[in-house]
Amino acid sequence: MGPAELFAQARFTQRSTYERGVYDEATVTLGADNPFNPLPGSPTPVDYSFSKVFGPIASADETRNYVGTVGARFRLSGEWQATLSETYGKERLYSGQYNEPNLYELNAAALSSDAATAFNPFGVTSSAVLESVRAQLFNNATSGIESTSLIADGPLFGLPAGIVKMTAGYERREESLIQSEWVTGPASPGQESIYNSFSRHVDSAFTELSVPLVGDPTNVRAAPRLELTVAARYDDYSDFGHTMNPELGIRWLPFGSLKLRASWGRAFRAPTLNDLYDTSNNASDLLVLPDPKSSTGQSLALAMQGNNPGLKPETAKSWSAGFDVVPGFDPEFSLSLSYYSIEYTGQIVVPDTANPFDTLIPEGEWAAVITRNPTPAQIAAVCNRSDYQGSAAFCLASTPAAIVDYRLANLALTQTSGLDLDIQQKIATGVGLFDVGFVGSYVFRFDQEGTTASPRVDILNTFQNPLKFRFRAVAAWDEHLPEDSGLGAGLAVNYTNAYEDPESTVSPHIGSLTTLDVQLRYHTAANLRWLGSMDVTLNANNIFNQSPPFADYQFGFDRANTQPLGRVLSVNVSKKW
């Protein structure tokens, strides 16, 4: 074993944000004996905006993230080498929301029969009552990861086209999440405190073989050349089992300026610790649901909602094919085009009919979450849950026609395919170096099924879903080569196409969006000691302050595809050693 090369790296980031906004309307149900109830003798729901009395809601967030890695690289024997590393990181989120009502205290004031303590949504509520229902919501979350990794690579044996190479490795990983939430207010300090702590252990093993099939064994860049890549990864999770995922790839250079490539593989995404174990929002109860199988048109059902410890990994199968062109007469030009096709199965979703109370109507579609004619043991399992909202004795004595499980589940399927295009051109001139590029994507389809029994729906180019076409075109100029001192500038055009909102009758068409980003930068020479190799950059994103296109939604824009921020100015200073 040869000498070891030691390495270490660390990173710390801290971000703070502050927002002010208007509180959405809340529904307050006045008690039958509330002296301000306009319909005395019966509970009366009233929509009310607390922004009128509390002012704008405010939220303040601070995120701290730090991660560090130490390790060693060393030679084993011959041309084999290995890397051993240890990584530790944490992310802490501190969040506070202010000027919101404490729903517990608000409900008490709405039910009060004393004019001095009752909530009055129609007149002037006393300042004492208002302060009693004003609350602050605080949330602290700490996520952590600690991992050990050992990777070795080297040659196995020779073939006529070259050496077969192998990479193999093992990784051990610990994940953790700690959450705490509490609501405070003058009348209820510490009300509704929640504390959760979750963790899991993961062991992974992986390997990859690179096999040259055709080509010159002395020059791996010479054409023609054909190479095959075979890889596999095994992951064993302490909380839900194991998974095995293979991958195949092929690369063919028929001649020097063209590379053809294709790949196929399987992948997975593990459910988050929150999805598996956070039960703070879980609940179960008896409901009366519309039921076409009932002679009365409705049936009693037991329902559960929230997160689910029985979740399994989401899985995906994908294949891609494409080519890269770098012509010999212009090595500063490159073009890459890739086609992809991906099928996701067992996606983690909340069972979501158009109306959750209509789940029993399209029963065949949602059979995976419906248990008809449940046994006494199945009924007892729900009635005795710690999150059951009513009387367990009453629940056990009931005879529900079905149990409906609205918790997160591995139900959905998505299929998508499309093209990705990347074109780059560098041009050296007497006035500097120009670099122009175009990166775009075109999606052919994005089909979803709520369950394996649901009809397939094409959601491409619709509100809050993937868009068909978007691109970013960039033109940059540098006074000198990147390693020399000098000025630089850049322009970028961003485009997203128009699309539809089929659920809206007010504005079913959402317009396209084009924005322009501008950048100015200066790079210092390397020989300036502490000021050397420094970049000072001024960025102006969306310089013309374009607003996102209007969408018929409570926020007025599509949060999945656009941002509410207009012009954003920023300064970045970086230095290399």
PDB file of C-alpha atoms in Angstrom, residues 22 82 84 86 151 177 216 264 334 344 404 427 440 463 497 525:
ATOM      1  CA  VAL A  22     -52.481  39.102   4.170  1.00  0.00           C
ATOM      2  CA  ALA A  82      -9.208   3.512  -2.819  1.00  0.00           C
ATOM      3  CA  LEU A  84     -12.153   6.369   2.474  1.00  0.00           C
ATOM      4  CA  GLU A  86     -16.408  10.403   6.567  1.00  0.00           C
ATOM      5  CA  ILE A 151     -14.693   3.259  -2.821  1.00  0.00           C
ATOM      6  CA  LEU A 177     -34.862  14.470  11.960  1.00  0.00           C
ATOM      7  CA  ASP A 216      -7.721   1.069 -30.198  1.00  0.00           C
ATOM      8  CA  TRP A 264     -31.346   2.007 -19.391  1.00  0.00           C
ATOM      9  CA  SER A 334     -20.701  21.549 -29.270  1.00  0.00           C
ATOM     10  CA  TYR A 344     -42.511   6.248 -12.198  1.00  0.00           C
ATOM     11  CA  VAL A 404     -61.366   4.498   3.692  1.00  0.00           C
ATOM     12  CA  ILE A 427     -15.586  32.650 -30.310  1.00  0.00           C
ATOM     13  CA  GLY A 440     -33.959  23.976 -23.965  1.00  0.00           C
ATOM     14  CA  PHE A 463     -51.795  24.718 -14.326  1.00  0.00           C
ATOM     15  CA  ASN A 497     -44.633  28.768 -23.076  1.00  0.00           C
ATOM     16  CA  ALA A 525      -5.273  39.005 -11.468  1.00  0.00           C
TER      17      ALA A 525
END
